[in-house]
Tab-separated table of N, CA and C in Angstrom:
chain	number	residue	atom	x	y	z
A	9	UNK	N	110.963	16.520	-58.388
A	9	UNK	CA	109.579	16.685	-58.077
A	9	UNK	C	108.720	16.405	-59.274
A	10	UNK	N	107.630	15.708	-59.081
A	10	UNK	CA	106.790	15.321	-60.249
A	10	UNK	C	105.824	16.466	-60.652
A	11	UNK	N	105.270	16.329	-61.813
A	11	UNK	CA	104.366	17.411	-62.289
A	11	UNK	C	103.162	17.578	-61.361
A	12	UNK	N	102.599	16.501	-60.874
A	12	UNK	CA	101.481	16.579	-59.922
A	12	UNK	C	101.923	17.292	-58.670
A	13	UNK	N	103.085	16.995	-58.174
A	13	UNK	CA	103.579	17.727	-57.002
A	13	UNK	C	103.755	19.203	-57.223
A	14	UNK	N	104.168	19.552	-58.396
A	14	UNK	CA	104.326	20.972	-58.756
A	14	UNK	C	103.005	21.661	-58.834
A	15	UNK	N	102.001	20.993	-59.342
A	15	UNK	CA	100.641	21.547	-59.532
A	15	UNK	C	99.993	21.709	-58.178
A	16	UNK	N	100.211	20.804	-57.301
A	16	UNK	CA	99.549	20.839	-55.943
A	16	UNK	C	100.450	21.262	-54.819
A	17	UNK	N	101.606	21.910	-55.167
A	17	UNK	CA	102.556	22.158	-54.133
A	17	UNK	C	102.215	23.311	-53.190
A	18	UNK	N	101.013	23.945	-53.362
A	18	UNK	CA	100.555	25.002	-52.479
A	18	UNK	C	99.291	24.491	-51.807
A	19	UNK	N	99.465	24.015	-50.593
A	19	UNK	CA	98.315	23.499	-49.898
A	19	UNK	C	97.271	24.634	-49.622
A	20	UNK	N	95.961	24.252	-49.769
A	20	UNK	CA	94.860	25.209	-49.486
A	20	UNK	C	94.547	26.033	-50.688
A	21	UNK	N	95.217	25.916	-51.821
A	21	UNK	CA	94.897	26.715	-53.040
A	21	UNK	C	94.537	25.761	-54.143
A	22	UNK	N	93.570	26.200	-54.883
A	22	UNK	CA	93.072	25.334	-56.018
A	22	UNK	C	93.737	25.919	-57.247
A	23	UNK	N	94.507	25.051	-57.896
A	23	UNK	CA	95.242	25.469	-59.086
A	23	UNK	C	94.325	25.423	-60.304
A	24	UNK	N	94.408	26.378	-61.185
A	24	UNK	CA	93.572	26.347	-62.397
A	24	UNK	C	93.781	25.198	-63.313
A	25	UNK	N	95.034	24.624	-63.370
A	25	UNK	CA	95.317	23.508	-64.139
A	25	UNK	C	94.617	22.261	-63.612
A	26	UNK	N	94.613	22.156	-62.294
A	26	UNK	CA	93.923	21.003	-61.716
A	26	UNK	C	92.351	21.168	-61.974
A	27	UNK	N	91.798	22.313	-61.834
A	27	UNK	CA	90.440	22.577	-62.092
A	27	UNK	C	90.057	22.177	-63.473
A	28	UNK	N	90.923	22.610	-64.450
A	28	UNK	CA	90.583	22.265	-65.913
A	28	UNK	C	90.664	20.783	-66.122
A	29	UNK	N	91.640	20.103	-65.520
A	29	UNK	CA	91.778	18.652	-65.708
A	29	UNK	C	90.635	17.897	-65.165
A	30	UNK	N	90.143	18.304	-63.889
A	30	UNK	CA	88.990	17.672	-63.273
A	30	UNK	C	87.781	17.954	-64.157
A	31	UNK	N	87.563	19.141	-64.697
A	31	UNK	CA	86.429	19.467	-65.509
A	31	UNK	C	86.391	18.560	-66.806
A	32	UNK	N	87.543	18.451	-67.390
A	32	UNK	CA	87.602	17.607	-68.607
A	32	UNK	C	87.335	16.110	-68.327
A	33	UNK	N	87.873	15.665	-67.164
A	33	UNK	CA	87.568	14.239	-66.818
A	33	UNK	C	86.054	14.004	-66.529
A	34	UNK	N	85.482	14.981	-65.832
A	34	UNK	CA	84.051	14.835	-65.517
A	34	UNK	C	83.201	14.923	-66.811
A	35	UNK	N	83.516	15.770	-67.675
A	35	UNK	CA	82.823	15.863	-68.969
A	35	UNK	C	82.923	14.653	-69.769
A	36	UNK	N	84.135	14.034	-69.825
A	36	UNK	CA	84.343	12.751	-70.517
A	36	UNK	C	83.534	11.650	-69.864
A	37	UNK	N	83.534	11.593	-68.593
A	37	UNK	CA	82.822	10.573	-67.805
A	37	UNK	C	81.315	10.700	-68.061
A	38	UNK	N	80.755	11.857	-68.056
A	38	UNK	CA	79.373	12.086	-68.253
A	38	UNK	C	78.958	11.781	-69.671
A	39	UNK	N	79.816	12.145	-70.656
A	39	UNK	CA	79.539	11.849	-72.087
A	39	UNK	C	79.505	10.348	-72.289
A	40	UNK	N	80.326	9.614	-71.623
A	40	UNK	CA	80.356	8.166	-71.747
A	40	UNK	C	79.119	7.496	-71.175
A	41	UNK	N	78.538	8.135	-70.165
A	41	UNK	CA	77.337	7.543	-69.430
A	41	UNK	C	76.054	7.714	-70.291
A	42	UNK	N	76.033	8.629	-71.294
A	42	UNK	CA	74.809	8.837	-72.004
A	42	UNK	C	74.794	8.089	-73.322
A	43	UNK	N	75.703	7.210	-73.537
A	43	UNK	CA	75.806	6.462	-74.813
A	43	UNK	C	74.692	5.620	-75.270
A	44	UNK	N	74.558	4.378	-74.792
A	44	UNK	CA	73.657	3.403	-75.362
A	44	UNK	C	72.589	3.011	-74.386
A	45	UNK	N	71.782	3.972	-73.894
A	45	UNK	CA	70.689	3.661	-72.954
A	45	UNK	C	69.569	2.958	-73.771
A	46	UNK	N	68.904	2.049	-73.136
A	46	UNK	CA	67.789	1.367	-73.823
A	46	UNK	C	66.531	2.225	-73.495
A	47	UNK	N	65.661	2.451	-74.487
A	47	UNK	CA	64.508	3.183	-74.277
A	47	UNK	C	63.478	2.510	-73.346
A	48	UNK	N	62.690	3.265	-72.610
A	48	UNK	CA	61.667	2.635	-71.770
A	48	UNK	C	60.645	1.866	-72.574
A	49	UNK	N	59.892	0.960	-71.904
A	49	UNK	CA	58.869	0.199	-72.637
A	49	UNK	C	57.897	1.142	-73.349
A	50	UNK	N	57.510	0.724	-74.553
A	50	UNK	CA	56.613	1.511	-75.335
A	50	UNK	C	57.263	2.580	-76.136
A	51	UNK	N	58.552	2.631	-76.106
A	51	UNK	CA	59.365	3.643	-76.878
A	51	UNK	C	60.359	2.889	-77.764
A	52	UNK	N	60.544	3.308	-78.961
A	52	UNK	CA	61.514	2.750	-79.837
A	52	UNK	C	62.365	3.818	-80.463
A	53	UNK	N	63.566	3.779	-80.131
A	53	UNK	CA	64.574	4.737	-80.675
A	53	UNK	C	64.104	6.219	-80.656
A	54	UNK	N	63.506	6.603	-79.507
A	54	UNK	CA	63.122	8.025	-79.293
A	54	UNK	C	61.813	8.408	-79.946
A	55	UNK	N	61.091	7.481	-80.608
A	55	UNK	CA	59.795	7.752	-81.278
A	55	UNK	C	58.764	7.364	-80.321
A	56	UNK	N	57.813	8.256	-79.978
A	56	UNK	CA	56.763	7.920	-79.046
A	56	UNK	C	55.776	6.917	-79.654
A	57	UNK	N	55.256	6.041	-78.867
A	57	UNK	CA	54.262	5.077	-79.264
A	57	UNK	C	52.893	5.683	-78.907
A	58	UNK	N	52.040	5.918	-79.944
A	58	UNK	CA	50.766	6.545	-79.657
A	58	UNK	C	49.900	5.850	-78.665
A	59	UNK	N	50.106	4.584	-78.501
A	59	UNK	CA	49.228	3.841	-77.546
A	59	UNK	C	49.852	3.824	-76.149
A	60	UNK	N	51.077	4.313	-76.034
A	60	UNK	CA	51.770	4.307	-74.772
A	60	UNK	C	51.131	5.200	-73.732
A	61	UNK	N	51.126	4.795	-72.460
A	61	UNK	CA	50.601	5.676	-71.379
A	61	UNK	C	51.740	6.162	-70.562
A	62	UNK	N	52.967	6.182	-71.098
A	62	UNK	CA	54.133	6.645	-70.439
A	62	UNK	C	54.022	8.136	-70.220
A	63	UNK	N	53.941	8.576	-68.934
A	63	UNK	CA	53.776	10.027	-68.693
A	63	UNK	C	55.046	10.835	-68.948
A	64	UNK	N	56.191	10.197	-69.188
A	64	UNK	CA	57.385	10.950	-69.374
A	64	UNK	C	57.383	11.571	-70.772
A	65	UNK	N	56.770	10.912	-71.753
A	65	UNK	CA	56.817	11.500	-73.115
A	65	UNK	C	55.400	11.301	-73.789
A	66	UNK	N	54.384	11.892	-73.285
A	66	UNK	CA	53.054	11.645	-73.862
A	66	UNK	C	52.953	12.191	-75.260
A	67	UNK	N	52.059	11.728	-76.032
A	67	UNK	CA	51.743	12.207	-77.399
A	67	UNK	C	51.118	13.526	-77.264
A	68	UNK	N	51.647	14.592	-77.903
A	68	UNK	CA	51.001	15.930	-77.812
A	68	UNK	C	49.663	16.002	-78.472
A	69	UNK	N	48.778	16.825	-78.006
A	69	UNK	CA	47.481	16.985	-78.629
A	69	UNK	C	47.631	17.707	-80.029
A	70	UNK	N	46.747	17.488	-80.833
A	70	UNK	CA	46.773	18.127	-82.204
A	70	UNK	C	45.787	19.282	-82.268
A	71	UNK	N	46.305	20.375	-82.908
A	71	UNK	CA	45.458	21.543	-83.093
A	71	UNK	C	45.025	21.641	-84.511
A	72	UNK	N	45.247	20.606	-85.314
A	72	UNK	CA	44.892	20.655	-86.732
A	72	UNK	C	43.396	20.956	-86.902
A	73	UNK	N	43.115	22.018	-87.695
A	73	UNK	CA	41.766	22.363	-87.946
A	73	UNK	C	41.128	23.247	-86.883
A	74	UNK	N	41.815	23.529	-85.842
A	74	UNK	CA	41.249	24.356	-84.765
A	74	UNK	C	41.364	25.828	-85.127
A	75	UNK	N	40.379	26.584	-84.769
A	75	UNK	CA	40.317	28.007	-84.980
A	75	UNK	C	40.144	28.738	-83.685
A	76	UNK	N	40.672	29.912	-83.617
A	76	UNK	CA	40.543	30.764	-82.417
A	76	UNK	C	39.575	31.915	-82.709
A	77	UNK	N	38.539	31.975	-81.896
A	77	UNK	CA	37.588	33.031	-82.106
A	77	UNK	C	38.206	34.354	-81.731
A	78	UNK	N	38.062	35.395	-82.509
A	78	UNK	CA	38.576	36.693	-82.245
A	78	UNK	C	37.875	37.342	-80.993
A	79	UNK	N	38.593	38.079	-80.264
A	79	UNK	CA	37.964	38.742	-79.077
A	79	UNK	C	37.176	39.971	-79.663
A	80	UNK	N	35.899	40.072	-79.314
A	80	UNK	CA	35.148	41.194	-79.932
A	80	UNK	C	35.631	42.575	-79.452
A	81	UNK	N	35.419	43.570	-80.303
A	81	UNK	CA	35.717	44.944	-79.952
A	81	UNK	C	34.834	45.378	-78.840
A	82	UNK	N	35.380	46.243	-78.035
A	82	UNK	CA	34.566	46.798	-76.934
A	82	UNK	C	33.392	47.599	-77.428
A	83	UNK	N	32.245	47.300	-76.839
A	83	UNK	CA	31.008	48.048	-77.283
A	83	UNK	C	31.049	49.444	-76.673
A	84	UNK	N	30.110	50.342	-77.173
A	84	UNK	CA	30.157	51.705	-76.744
A	84	UNK	C	29.949	51.876	-75.180
A	85	UNK	N	29.043	51.123	-74.620
A	85	UNK	CA	28.864	51.258	-73.163
A	85	UNK	C	30.081	50.780	-72.383
A	86	UNK	N	30.692	49.709	-72.925
A	86	UNK	CA	31.960	49.236	-72.358
A	86	UNK	C	33.104	50.253	-72.479
A	87	UNK	N	33.141	50.894	-73.620
A	87	UNK	CA	34.150	51.926	-73.842
A	87	UNK	C	33.949	53.084	-72.953
A	88	UNK	N	32.770	53.513	-72.713
A	88	UNK	CA	32.464	54.607	-71.765
A	88	UNK	C	32.890	54.223	-70.369
A	89	UNK	N	32.603	53.000	-69.983
A	89	UNK	CA	33.072	52.589	-68.619
A	89	UNK	C	34.557	52.526	-68.537
A	90	UNK	N	35.246	52.177	-69.667
A	90	UNK	CA	36.704	52.182	-69.645
A	90	UNK	C	37.288	53.618	-69.519
A	91	UNK	N	36.656	54.537	-70.198
A	91	UNK	CA	37.107	55.961	-70.094
A	91	UNK	C	36.901	56.442	-68.699
A	92	UNK	N	35.848	56.087	-68.105
A	92	UNK	CA	35.580	56.480	-66.676
A	92	UNK	C	36.625	55.809	-65.770
A	93	UNK	N	36.903	54.583	-65.963
A	93	UNK	CA	37.915	53.858	-65.121
A	93	UNK	C	39.255	54.471	-65.293
A	94	UNK	N	39.647	54.739	-66.555
A	94	UNK	CA	40.966	55.335	-66.791
A	94	UNK	C	41.050	56.738	-66.162
A	95	UNK	N	39.990	57.490	-66.284
A	95	UNK	CA	40.009	58.844	-65.690
A	95	UNK	C	40.199	58.770	-64.134
A	96	UNK	N	39.414	57.865	-63.522
A	96	UNK	CA	39.543	57.691	-62.085
A	96	UNK	C	41.015	57.253	-61.668
A	97	UNK	N	41.545	56.275	-62.461
A	97	UNK	CA	42.874	55.775	-62.123
A	97	UNK	C	43.936	56.851	-62.272
A	98	UNK	N	43.848	57.649	-63.344
A	98	UNK	CA	44.861	58.709	-63.553
A	98	UNK	C	44.692	59.820	-62.552
A	99	UNK	N	43.420	60.111	-62.142
A	99	UNK	CA	43.166	61.126	-61.131
A	99	UNK	C	43.788	60.722	-59.819
A	100	UNK	N	43.629	59.431	-59.475
A	100	UNK	CA	44.240	58.922	-58.233
A	100	UNK	C	45.773	58.919	-58.331
A	101	UNK	N	46.283	58.594	-59.530
A	101	UNK	CA	47.714	58.586	-59.761
A	101	UNK	C	48.324	59.975	-59.665
A	102	UNK	N	47.633	60.948	-60.177
A	102	UNK	CA	48.184	62.324	-60.305
A	102	UNK	C	48.028	63.147	-59.063
A	103	UNK	N	48.598	62.620	-57.947
A	103	UNK	CA	48.539	63.308	-56.666
A	103	UNK	C	49.915	63.308	-56.008
A	104	UNK	N	50.900	63.956	-56.615
A	104	UNK	CA	52.251	63.865	-56.104
A	104	UNK	C	52.440	64.512	-54.733
A	105	UNK	N	51.494	65.341	-54.283
A	105	UNK	CA	51.597	65.949	-52.975
A	105	UNK	C	51.292	65.119	-51.827
A	106	UNK	N	50.647	63.937	-52.081
A	106	UNK	CA	50.238	63.052	-51.020
A	106	UNK	C	51.430	62.230	-50.426
A	107	UNK	N	51.368	61.921	-49.151
A	107	UNK	CA	52.371	60.977	-48.643
A	107	UNK	C	52.210	59.612	-49.338
A	108	UNK	N	53.277	58.874	-49.402
A	108	UNK	CA	53.252	57.605	-50.162
A	108	UNK	C	52.112	56.714	-49.829
A	109	UNK	N	51.987	56.388	-48.496
A	109	UNK	CA	50.944	55.460	-48.094
A	109	UNK	C	49.506	55.902	-48.494
A	110	UNK	N	49.210	57.137	-48.285
A	110	UNK	CA	47.902	57.699	-48.688
A	110	UNK	C	47.737	57.594	-50.208
A	111	UNK	N	48.785	57.856	-50.953
A	111	UNK	CA	48.760	57.871	-52.404
A	111	UNK	C	48.543	56.425	-52.937
A	112	UNK	N	49.315	55.459	-52.452
A	112	UNK	CA	49.172	54.152	-52.960
A	112	UNK	C	47.852	53.500	-52.527
A	113	UNK	N	47.353	53.786	-51.333
A	113	UNK	CA	46.061	53.211	-50.897
A	113	UNK	C	44.911	53.809	-51.718
A	114	UNK	N	45.053	55.044	-52.164
A	114	UNK	CA	44.054	55.660	-53.033
A	114	UNK	C	44.132	55.157	-54.421
A	115	UNK	N	45.258	54.676	-54.886
A	115	UNK	CA	45.437	54.109	-56.217
A	115	UNK	C	45.052	52.668	-56.378
A	116	UNK	N	45.305	51.927	-55.292
A	116	UNK	CA	45.035	50.421	-55.365
A	116	UNK	C	43.729	50.026	-55.903
A	117	UNK	N	42.535	50.661	-55.535
A	117	UNK	CA	41.294	50.251	-55.985
A	117	UNK	C	41.089	50.287	-57.573
A	118	UNK	N	41.959	51.049	-58.252
A	118	UNK	CA	41.837	51.202	-59.665
A	118	UNK	C	42.846	50.309	-60.439
A	119	UNK	N	43.656	49.547	-59.763
A	119	UNK	CA	44.687	48.787	-60.375
A	119	UNK	C	44.498	47.271	-60.374
A	120	UNK	N	44.987	46.559	-61.414
A	120	UNK	CA	45.039	45.133	-61.417
A	120	UNK	C	46.131	44.693	-60.448
A	121	UNK	N	46.251	43.409	-60.166
A	121	UNK	CA	47.419	42.989	-59.375
A	121	UNK	C	48.743	43.325	-59.973
A	122	UNK	N	48.863	43.181	-61.266
A	122	UNK	CA	50.042	43.541	-62.001
A	122	UNK	C	50.339	45.017	-61.811
A	123	UNK	N	49.327	45.847	-61.999
A	123	UNK	CA	49.482	47.260	-61.787
A	123	UNK	C	49.889	47.689	-60.393
A	124	UNK	N	49.290	47.040	-59.441
A	124	UNK	CA	49.575	47.289	-58.008
A	124	UNK	C	51.082	46.979	-57.753
A	125	UNK	N	51.527	45.838	-58.235
A	125	UNK	CA	52.969	45.469	-58.031
A	125	UNK	C	53.894	46.494	-58.703
A	126	UNK	N	53.500	46.933	-59.869
A	126	UNK	CA	54.345	47.859	-60.655
A	126	UNK	C	54.486	49.220	-59.962
A	127	UNK	N	53.512	49.617	-59.206
A	127	UNK	CA	53.594	50.964	-58.585
A	127	UNK	C	53.892	50.986	-57.110
A	128	UNK	N	54.186	49.849	-56.561
A	128	UNK	CA	54.491	49.763	-55.111
A	128	UNK	C	55.755	50.538	-54.711
A	129	UNK	N	56.648	50.632	-55.641
A	129	UNK	CA	57.926	51.337	-55.267
A	129	UNK	C	58.036	52.772	-55.936
A	130	UNK	N	56.905	53.223	-56.348
A	130	UNK	CA	56.880	54.616	-56.969
A	130	UNK	C	56.821	55.620	-55.908
A	131	UNK	N	57.641	56.671	-56.138
A	131	UNK	CA	57.615	57.842	-55.280
A	131	UNK	C	56.666	58.872	-55.865
A	132	UNK	N	55.470	59.120	-55.260
A	132	UNK	CA	54.488	60.010	-55.860
A	132	UNK	C	55.068	61.420	-56.095
A	133	UNK	N	56.075	61.823	-55.329
A	133	UNK	CA	56.551	63.247	-55.474
A	133	UNK	C	57.248	63.379	-56.779
A	134	UNK	N	57.583	62.270	-57.481
A	134	UNK	CA	58.273	62.362	-58.775
A	134	UNK	C	57.359	62.309	-59.953
A	135	UNK	N	56.034	62.232	-59.738
A	135	UNK	CA	55.040	62.124	-60.750
A	135	UNK	C	54.846	63.577	-61.252
A	136	UNK	N	54.978	63.832	-62.593
A	136	UNK	CA	54.846	65.201	-63.118
A	136	UNK	C	53.387	65.624	-63.343
A	137	UNK	N	52.488	64.642	-63.503
A	137	UNK	CA	51.055	65.085	-63.839
A	137	UNK	C	50.340	65.377	-62.520
A	138	UNK	N	49.511	66.414	-62.586
A	138	UNK	CA	48.766	66.879	-61.408
A	138	UNK	C	47.257	66.738	-61.644
A	139	UNK	N	46.796	66.831	-62.875
A	139	UNK	CA	45.323	66.696	-63.141
A	139	UNK	C	45.060	66.293	-64.566
A	140	UNK	N	43.915	65.669	-64.742
A	140	UNK	CA	43.380	65.341	-66.061
A	140	UNK	C	42.690	66.550	-66.553
A	141	UNK	N	42.944	66.967	-67.848
A	141	UNK	CA	42.389	68.240	-68.350
A	141	UNK	C	41.382	68.073	-69.460
A	142	UNK	N	40.955	66.895	-69.807
A	142	UNK	CA	39.935	66.669	-70.798
A	142	UNK	C	39.510	65.257	-70.885
A	143	UNK	N	38.566	65.007	-71.851
A	143	UNK	CA	37.995	63.663	-71.994
A	143	UNK	C	38.959	62.667	-72.629
A	144	UNK	N	38.809	61.387	-72.298
A	144	UNK	CA	39.742	60.341	-72.794
A	144	UNK	C	39.215	59.839	-74.125
A	145	UNK	N	40.148	59.216	-74.877
A	145	UNK	CA	39.848	58.673	-76.218
A	145	UNK	C	40.367	57.231	-76.183
A	146	UNK	N	39.582	56.248	-76.647
A	146	UNK	CA	39.983	54.888	-76.777
A	146	UNK	C	40.900	54.753	-77.961
A	147	UNK	N	42.078	54.189	-77.801
A	147	UNK	CA	42.962	53.942	-78.922
A	147	UNK	C	42.548	52.779	-79.765
A	148	UNK	N	42.985	52.696	-81.017
A	148	UNK	CA	42.571	51.582	-81.890
A	148	UNK	C	43.041	50.240	-81.275
A	149	UNK	N	42.308	49.233	-81.760
A	149	UNK	CA	42.551	47.798	-81.361
A	149	UNK	C	41.977	47.511	-79.951
A	150	UNK	N	40.939	48.158	-79.527
A	150	UNK	CA	40.330	47.880	-78.254
A	150	UNK	C	39.518	46.600	-78.361
A	151	UNK	N	39.525	45.855	-77.266
A	151	UNK	CA	38.661	44.656	-77.200
A	151	UNK	C	37.835	44.727	-75.901
A	152	UNK	N	36.955	43.717	-75.764
A	152	UNK	CA	36.113	43.681	-74.514
A	152	UNK	C	36.873	43.358	-73.297
A	153	UNK	N	38.158	42.982	-73.432
A	153	UNK	CA	38.985	42.631	-72.207
A	153	UNK	C	40.291	43.389	-72.057
A	154	UNK	N	40.616	44.135	-73.072
A	154	UNK	CA	41.851	44.977	-73.004
A	154	UNK	C	41.805	46.155	-73.948
A	155	UNK	N	42.207	47.278	-73.440
A	155	UNK	CA	42.252	48.495	-74.257
A	155	UNK	C	43.124	49.551	-73.628
A	156	UNK	N	43.364	50.614	-74.343
A	156	UNK	CA	44.201	51.726	-73.891
A	156	UNK	C	43.344	53.014	-74.022
A	157	UNK	N	43.282	53.800	-72.988
A	157	UNK	CA	42.615	55.073	-73.086
A	157	UNK	C	43.719	56.165	-72.969
A	158	UNK	N	43.628	57.120	-73.906
A	158	UNK	CA	44.576	58.292	-73.841
A	158	UNK	C	43.836	59.497	-73.290
A	159	UNK	N	44.446	60.118	-72.268
A	159	UNK	CA	43.828	61.229	-71.490
A	159	UNK	C	44.789	62.412	-71.599
A	160	UNK	N	44.236	63.633	-71.840
A	160	UNK	CA	45.081	64.832	-71.778
A	160	UNK	C	45.320	65.215	-70.319
A	161	UNK	N	46.475	65.636	-69.948
A	161	UNK	CA	46.745	66.095	-68.613
A	161	UNK	C	47.498	67.429	-68.625
A	162	UNK	N	47.802	67.988	-67.505
A	162	UNK	CA	48.634	69.193	-67.453
A	162	UNK	C	50.081	68.960	-67.813
A	163	UNK	N	50.458	67.634	-67.872
A	163	UNK	CA	51.816	67.238	-68.231
A	163	UNK	C	51.875	66.559	-69.641
A	164	UNK	N	50.886	66.745	-70.422
A	164	UNK	CA	50.821	66.123	-71.747
A	164	UNK	C	49.868	64.913	-71.747
A	165	UNK	N	49.745	64.216	-72.858
A	165	UNK	CA	48.867	63.049	-72.958
A	165	UNK	C	49.396	61.859	-72.122
A	166	UNK	N	48.509	61.132	-71.454
A	166	UNK	CA	48.901	59.933	-70.737
A	166	UNK	C	48.013	58.778	-71.284
A	167	UNK	N	48.685	57.604	-71.398
A	167	UNK	CA	47.949	56.392	-71.807
A	167	UNK	C	47.703	55.545	-70.494
A	168	UNK	N	46.506	55.034	-70.412
A	168	UNK	CA	46.147	54.163	-69.242
A	168	UNK	C	45.735	52.818	-69.939
A	169	UNK	N	46.553	51.770	-69.658
A	169	UNK	CA	46.251	50.451	-70.201
A	169	UNK	C	45.289	49.791	-69.204
A	170	UNK	N	44.106	49.367	-69.667
A	170	UNK	CA	43.145	48.723	-68.853
A	170	UNK	C	42.903	47.241	-69.297
A	171	UNK	N	42.483	46.430	-68.350
A	171	UNK	CA	42.144	45.045	-68.711
A	171	UNK	C	41.095	44.606	-67.675
A	172	UNK	N	40.485	43.446	-68.029
A	172	UNK	CA	39.549	42.793	-67.135
A	172	UNK	C	39.451	41.331	-67.587
A	173	UNK	N	39.057	40.425	-66.708
A	173	UNK	CA	39.033	39.035	-67.096
A	173	UNK	C	37.895	38.690	-68.073
A	174	UNK	N	36.803	39.403	-68.039
A	174	UNK	CA	35.648	39.147	-68.949
A	174	UNK	C	34.877	40.425	-69.077
A	175	UNK	N	33.867	40.369	-69.987
A	175	UNK	CA	33.134	41.593	-70.281
A	175	UNK	C	32.203	42.034	-69.149
A	176	UNK	N	31.998	41.193	-68.177
A	176	UNK	CA	31.142	41.615	-67.026
A	176	UNK	C	31.936	42.198	-65.877
A	177	UNK	N	33.234	42.095	-65.903
A	177	UNK	CA	34.086	42.601	-64.788
A	177	UNK	C	34.411	44.098	-64.969
A	178	UNK	N	34.790	44.734	-63.896
A	178	UNK	CA	35.154	46.120	-63.995
A	178	UNK	C	36.528	46.311	-64.659
A	179	UNK	N	36.746	47.441	-65.374
A	179	UNK	CA	38.018	47.786	-65.969
A	179	UNK	C	38.991	48.214	-64.831
A	180	UNK	N	40.217	47.703	-64.916
A	180	UNK	CA	41.284	48.076	-63.961
A	180	UNK	C	42.525	48.417	-64.761
A	181	UNK	N	43.314	49.331	-64.174
A	181	UNK	CA	44.521	49.798	-64.896
A	181	UNK	C	45.711	48.890	-64.651
A	182	UNK	N	46.421	48.500	-65.741
A	182	UNK	CA	47.625	47.738	-65.630
A	182	UNK	C	48.837	48.657	-65.617
A	183	UNK	N	48.726	49.809	-66.398
A	183	UNK	CA	49.832	50.689	-66.537
A	183	UNK	C	49.353	52.104	-66.871
A	184	UNK	N	50.040	53.089	-66.236
A	184	UNK	CA	49.819	54.495	-66.512
A	184	UNK	C	51.089	55.114	-66.952
A	185	UNK	N	51.178	55.671	-68.140
A	185	UNK	CA	52.408	56.245	-68.562
A	185	UNK	C	52.177	57.362	-69.561
A	186	UNK	N	53.238	58.186	-69.781
A	186	UNK	CA	53.130	59.266	-70.835
A	186	UNK	C	52.893	58.692	-72.123
A	187	UNK	N	52.129	59.300	-72.987
A	187	UNK	CA	51.727	58.757	-74.270
A	187	UNK	C	52.942	58.684	-75.232
A	188	UNK	N	53.927	59.538	-75.002
A	188	UNK	CA	55.088	59.626	-75.944
A	188	UNK	C	56.268	58.753	-75.385
A	189	UNK	N	56.007	57.936	-74.338
A	189	UNK	CA	57.139	57.226	-73.798
A	189	UNK	C	56.849	55.866	-73.372
């Protein structure tokens, strides 16, 4: 009996030796196919031609000398609106006695799309906080489009991450979580 017959003597079963041999042969075949390909017109040995209009490998734009303007810090009226939005979001969140559908429907108006997706599978009965117990404080590094408000609750401090697409839009919550976690 030949070696090949021994390897394949069990019909309907794939032998690991055959699988390894086939894999090696395919790898060798594919490696041989990538050898000496000629570059497309407008390309020389992998270097892009700046005048080429070849969409496969366009010349990247240059950022040399470009500067990025910093996002301004949130102004006082914007910060006050953010504290109000965070308080409203946390108040809607802190209702573990509500049935799920009523809870999530009450929370949706205060959430970004990311926030809404994050809380869709939350069981409100497992939320430890029941009420906001004091005024919120804006944490450092606030901007006109993103900030974090820390609020005291009956279950400890909670952070509400807020964002908005521009300074004229309403603040919405992305995330509500305990401040220490």
